[in-house]
């Protein structure tokens, strides 16, 4: 059963330099009890999408917003602020990116977790504090009574992240959004936090959206993957399909960038050449065309729709069009191009 459904979401944000077209028709869904990973480079729109789901942008920041965000039968974009405030934390919770700044340095850990409980539950402050201690114990914080009375600076990075997770779980949300939950943590603590999230998902039966750029984490944790680039979902599918049969050149590039044990010391890690596009300007075609070794003229002129690439597997790439040239032929055309065609484009893009 679908819990969250984002349909054709467009978002423009006002900045000092003008309007940034942050999201371009984002469409994805999350089922009950599922873990969906949203991956992509920094700046591709992962966090902005999640902040839009929670309604964290003010009216002054939003230049335009179109589409639908359905959650449990309601359109979140149509809800007034007081209803969204009741929904945040109780139904949808978020673990923010940096545990160093996600907590208020002037309040104790127990006070901050207790505030989340008091905001949605009719309990006394003493009862809220007891629940806060129980939550800290549940997420693996040692000596939870002592830690609840401490301030964030007195906890390590790993313990701070556990406290942030405890705060997010305070009211038993149906959907947990974990935005880069292992940022700034060492590898051992990262593994512990990820194992904790998986354990809590099984215990609570909640859905999780895992926002990350670490494909190693995705391979271990997720049921399904949505690959994002320049404010769009460019590929989506089950975890096995994305890793064994990726169909979008951007996904190929991300996978090729992964370090491998077989890589020789003398070999350099691969990178995706070029940089993401400027989202302040229009993007009439595929945003990845300038960085793609297989781009054709249609890639610059027309936005590719989602093509079926397998069972429950879709990709927004013109290479999947029934009339597209095989990939080897498309590459040859691009590399051998020397003169522009009748539309002024290099023949390698035709």
XYZ file of C-alpha atoms in Angstrom:
350
model
C 0.000 0.000 0.000
C 1.368 3.419 -0.995
C 2.022 5.733 1.944
C 3.649 8.753 0.261
C 3.151 9.704 -3.374
C 4.867 12.704 -4.966
C 3.354 13.516 -8.348
C 4.955 15.929 -10.861
C 6.386 18.253 -8.198
C 7.864 21.539 -9.425
C 9.483 24.067 -7.097
C 11.153 27.426 -7.599
C 12.955 29.152 -4.737
C 13.778 32.839 -4.422
C 17.438 33.666 -3.810
C 19.535 36.834 -3.812
C 20.592 35.974 -7.384
C 17.095 35.264 -8.687
C 14.818 32.248 -8.897
C 16.381 28.781 -8.680
C 14.293 26.111 -10.407
C 15.055 23.482 -7.796
C 12.638 20.679 -8.723
C 11.433 19.690 -12.186
C 8.532 17.252 -12.157
C 9.698 14.962 -9.345
C 7.540 11.837 -9.198
C 8.119 8.999 -6.744
C 6.317 6.947 -4.125
C 7.041 5.090 -0.897
C 5.073 2.061 0.258
C 4.199 1.112 3.819
C 7.198 -0.486 5.563
C 9.545 0.101 2.610
C 13.004 1.652 2.575
C 13.511 3.893 -0.438
C 16.950 5.360 -1.121
C 17.191 8.692 -2.952
C 20.699 9.118 -4.354
C 22.584 11.686 -6.380
C 25.294 14.325 -6.237
C 25.153 17.243 -3.839
C 22.762 19.893 -5.125
C 20.602 17.514 -7.169
C 17.469 18.229 -5.106
C 17.326 15.316 -2.661
C 17.083 17.373 0.519
C 14.923 20.059 -1.115
C 12.391 17.387 -2.066
C 12.224 16.094 1.497
C 11.956 19.598 2.946
C 9.068 20.267 0.561
C 7.308 17.129 1.783
C 7.539 18.475 5.336
C 6.563 22.003 4.297
C 9.743 23.566 5.657
C 9.968 26.398 3.102
C 8.219 29.635 3.972
C 5.890 31.429 1.581
C 8.537 34.131 1.098
C 11.070 31.570 -0.113
C 8.750 29.878 -2.621
C 8.512 31.521 -6.048
C 6.233 28.778 -7.389
C 5.151 25.306 -6.385
C 3.100 22.864 -8.446
C 2.176 19.208 -8.237
C 0.835 16.985 -5.510
C 2.260 15.328 -2.410
C -0.167 12.684 -1.211
C 0.267 11.203 2.263
C -2.263 8.760 3.691
C -4.950 10.107 1.361
C -4.269 13.844 1.926
C -2.474 16.368 -0.273
C 0.205 17.920 1.936
C 0.494 20.961 -0.339
C -3.124 21.844 0.419
C -2.890 21.552 4.208
C -2.808 24.746 6.322
C 0.259 25.312 8.470
C -1.405 24.312 11.740
C -2.316 20.892 10.310
C 1.194 20.436 8.895
C 2.604 21.259 12.319
C 0.496 18.499 13.870
C 1.588 16.064 11.159
C 5.334 16.782 11.489
C 6.814 14.505 14.098
C 3.654 12.523 14.732
C 3.214 11.083 11.197
C 6.348 12.144 9.288
C 9.664 12.750 11.043
C 13.080 13.718 9.742
C 16.610 12.958 10.877
C 18.495 16.007 9.682
C 21.832 15.852 7.959
C 24.322 17.060 10.555
C 23.993 15.820 14.160
C 26.399 18.566 15.220
C 23.856 21.280 14.364
C 20.529 19.425 14.511
C 20.379 19.795 18.304
C 19.982 23.004 20.296
C 23.278 23.522 22.182
C 21.540 25.395 25.033
C 19.075 22.635 25.990
C 19.677 19.191 27.450
C 19.151 16.110 25.317
C 16.213 14.940 27.425
C 14.546 18.355 27.249
C 14.715 18.371 23.445
C 13.296 14.861 23.077
C 10.648 15.650 25.667
C 9.594 18.745 23.716
C 8.805 16.569 20.691
C 6.612 14.347 22.872
C 4.816 17.266 24.543
C 4.084 18.840 21.145
C 1.955 15.845 20.094
C 0.941 13.979 23.244
C -1.119 15.011 26.247
C 1.290 13.927 28.961
C 2.998 15.636 31.868
C 6.543 16.933 31.561
C 7.729 14.256 33.979
C 6.133 11.538 31.832
C 7.699 13.062 28.712
C 11.119 12.922 30.361
C 10.629 9.276 31.291
C 9.722 8.513 27.677
C 12.785 10.452 26.504
C 15.037 8.299 28.686
C 13.329 5.152 27.380
C 13.851 6.300 23.780
C 17.543 6.972 24.408
C 17.872 3.468 25.787
C 15.998 2.065 22.802
C 18.391 3.639 20.291
C 21.404 2.251 22.152
C 22.586 5.229 24.186
C 24.441 3.945 27.291
C 23.474 5.379 30.673
C 20.380 7.076 29.216
C 19.384 8.818 32.478
C 22.757 10.562 32.657
C 22.827 11.371 28.918
C 19.311 12.871 29.063
C 20.618 15.450 31.552
C 23.629 16.360 29.401
C 24.024 18.967 26.662
C 24.879 18.132 23.025
C 28.533 19.207 23.376
C 28.998 16.528 26.037
C 28.098 13.726 23.602
C 30.156 12.212 20.811
C 29.007 12.503 17.214
C 27.579 8.986 17.239
C 25.629 9.585 20.449
C 24.309 12.883 19.105
C 23.033 11.109 16.007
C 21.309 8.502 18.175
C 19.706 11.318 20.175
C 18.448 12.919 16.943
C 16.966 9.574 15.887
C 15.343 9.173 19.310
C 13.744 12.604 18.935
C 12.431 11.696 15.479
C 10.919 8.461 16.823
C 9.335 10.136 19.845
C 5.763 9.933 18.511
C 6.005 6.766 16.418
C 5.900 8.253 12.875
C 4.676 6.223 9.911
C 7.421 7.701 7.681
C 10.984 8.526 8.715
C 13.136 10.653 6.414
C 16.842 10.095 7.131
C 18.846 12.808 5.381
C 22.490 11.700 5.172
C 22.253 10.125 8.653
C 25.918 9.070 8.706
C 27.486 12.404 7.691
C 30.628 13.314 9.675
C 30.695 9.943 11.465
C 33.538 7.447 11.248
C 33.020 4.162 9.439
C 32.399 2.068 12.557
C 29.744 4.456 13.885
C 28.180 4.701 10.414
C 27.639 0.947 10.403
C 26.061 1.095 13.863
C 23.660 3.895 12.879
C 22.582 2.088 9.706
C 22.022 -1.146 11.606
C 19.978 0.823 14.139
C 17.767 2.301 11.407
C 17.110 -1.131 9.909
C 16.310 -2.565 13.349
C 13.935 0.303 14.172
C 12.202 -0.087 10.809
C 11.444 -3.728 11.561
C 10.350 -2.903 15.102
C 8.014 -0.030 14.214
C 6.983 -1.203 10.744
C 7.566 2.299 9.408
C 8.640 3.399 5.951
C 12.034 5.078 5.580
C 13.374 7.419 2.913
C 17.162 7.269 3.045
C 18.749 10.312 1.403
C 22.391 9.672 0.565
C 25.132 9.864 -2.030
C 26.810 6.692 -0.749
C 25.880 3.810 -3.046
C 27.580 1.371 -0.708
C 25.021 2.271 1.950
C 22.233 1.955 -0.601
C 23.265 -1.549 -1.642
C 23.125 -2.740 1.953
C 20.015 -0.957 3.168
C 17.448 -0.105 0.503
C 14.586 -2.032 -1.081
C 14.240 0.427 -3.958
C 16.336 3.281 -5.377
C 15.480 6.612 -6.998
C 18.411 8.303 -8.759
C 18.126 12.103 -8.873
C 19.889 14.626 -11.062
C 19.307 18.385 -11.454
C 15.961 18.324 -9.714
C 14.571 15.296 -11.575
C 14.267 11.571 -10.975
C 16.253 10.025 -13.841
C 16.050 6.349 -12.852
C 14.025 4.331 -10.384
C 13.781 0.651 -9.647
C 14.402 -2.249 -7.273
C 17.830 -2.399 -5.708
C 18.903 -5.459 -7.725
C 17.919 -3.852 -11.032
C 19.730 -0.586 -10.340
C 22.989 -2.319 -9.426
C 22.922 -5.175 -11.945
C 21.101 -3.557 -14.892
C 21.404 0.256 -14.625
C 19.990 1.971 -17.689
C 20.771 5.684 -17.333
C 24.249 7.057 -18.156
C 24.253 9.067 -14.924
C 23.656 5.898 -12.893
C 26.459 4.219 -14.842
C 28.738 7.077 -13.879
C 27.824 6.874 -10.189
C 28.498 3.144 -10.125
C 31.807 3.520 -11.976
C 32.940 6.011 -9.322
C 32.695 3.387 -6.588
C 36.131 2.242 -5.367
C 36.811 -1.467 -5.881
C 39.138 -3.853 -4.104
C 40.517 -4.916 -7.479
C 41.591 -1.363 -8.362
C 45.373 -1.082 -8.573
C 47.112 1.526 -6.467
C 48.417 3.160 -9.605
C 44.903 3.602 -11.000
C 42.951 6.739 -10.220
C 39.378 6.675 -9.021
C 36.957 7.425 -11.826
C 34.892 10.595 -11.846
C 31.983 11.965 -13.854
C 33.497 14.703 -15.979
C 31.905 18.143 -15.962
C 29.578 19.766 -13.444
C 25.824 19.803 -12.827
C 23.873 22.492 -14.707
C 22.926 25.882 -13.324
C 19.342 25.533 -12.113
C 18.775 29.282 -12.413
C 18.348 28.878 -16.180
C 15.988 26.823 -18.358
C 16.665 23.126 -19.013
C 14.751 22.258 -22.190
C 16.237 18.791 -22.642
C 18.086 16.230 -20.587
C 20.093 17.999 -17.881
C 22.829 15.353 -18.100
C 23.435 15.808 -21.850
C 26.565 17.951 -21.466
C 28.244 15.239 -19.370
C 26.976 12.220 -21.283
C 29.204 10.312 -23.711
C 26.127 8.984 -25.529
C 24.121 12.213 -25.960
C 22.169 12.798 -29.178
C 20.541 15.954 -30.535
C 17.198 14.956 -29.080
C 18.816 14.992 -25.638
C 19.397 18.761 -25.849
C 16.024 19.566 -27.383
C 13.477 17.426 -25.580
C 13.063 16.238 -22.011
C 13.114 12.411 -22.022
C 10.066 10.712 -20.498
C 10.321 7.689 -18.256
C 10.845 4.523 -20.325
C 10.323 1.018 -19.000
C 13.685 -0.650 -18.400
C 12.383 -3.810 -16.727
C 9.932 -4.933 -14.096
C 9.143 -1.885 -11.920
C 12.283 -0.303 -13.378
C 12.145 3.019 -15.240
C 14.711 5.375 -16.714
C 14.469 8.838 -18.293
C 16.912 8.367 -21.162
C 16.413 8.623 -24.936
C 18.741 5.636 -25.385
C 15.788 3.476 -24.327
C 13.579 4.791 -27.118
C 12.690 1.997 -29.580
C 14.203 3.988 -32.473
C 17.422 5.009 -30.690
C 20.730 3.818 -32.113
C 22.587 1.165 -30.132
C 24.876 2.682 -27.541
C 28.068 1.754 -29.413
C 26.753 3.485 -32.550
C 25.701 6.574 -30.610
C 29.187 6.830 -29.123
C 30.832 6.483 -32.554
C 28.638 9.222 -34.000
C 29.540 11.566 -31.179
C 33.274 10.929 -31.393
C 33.415 11.225 -35.191
C 31.398 14.446 -35.421
C 33.230 17.403 -36.947
C 30.612 19.657 -38.560
C 27.280 20.957 -37.300
C 24.060 19.617 -38.785
C 21.189 21.646 -40.245
C 20.068 22.607 -36.713
C 23.476 23.927 -35.761
C 24.249 20.978 -33.484
C 27.354 18.815 -33.771
C 26.559 15.719 -35.811
C 27.590 13.564 -32.852
C 24.420 14.801 -31.173
C 22.172 13.850 -34.077
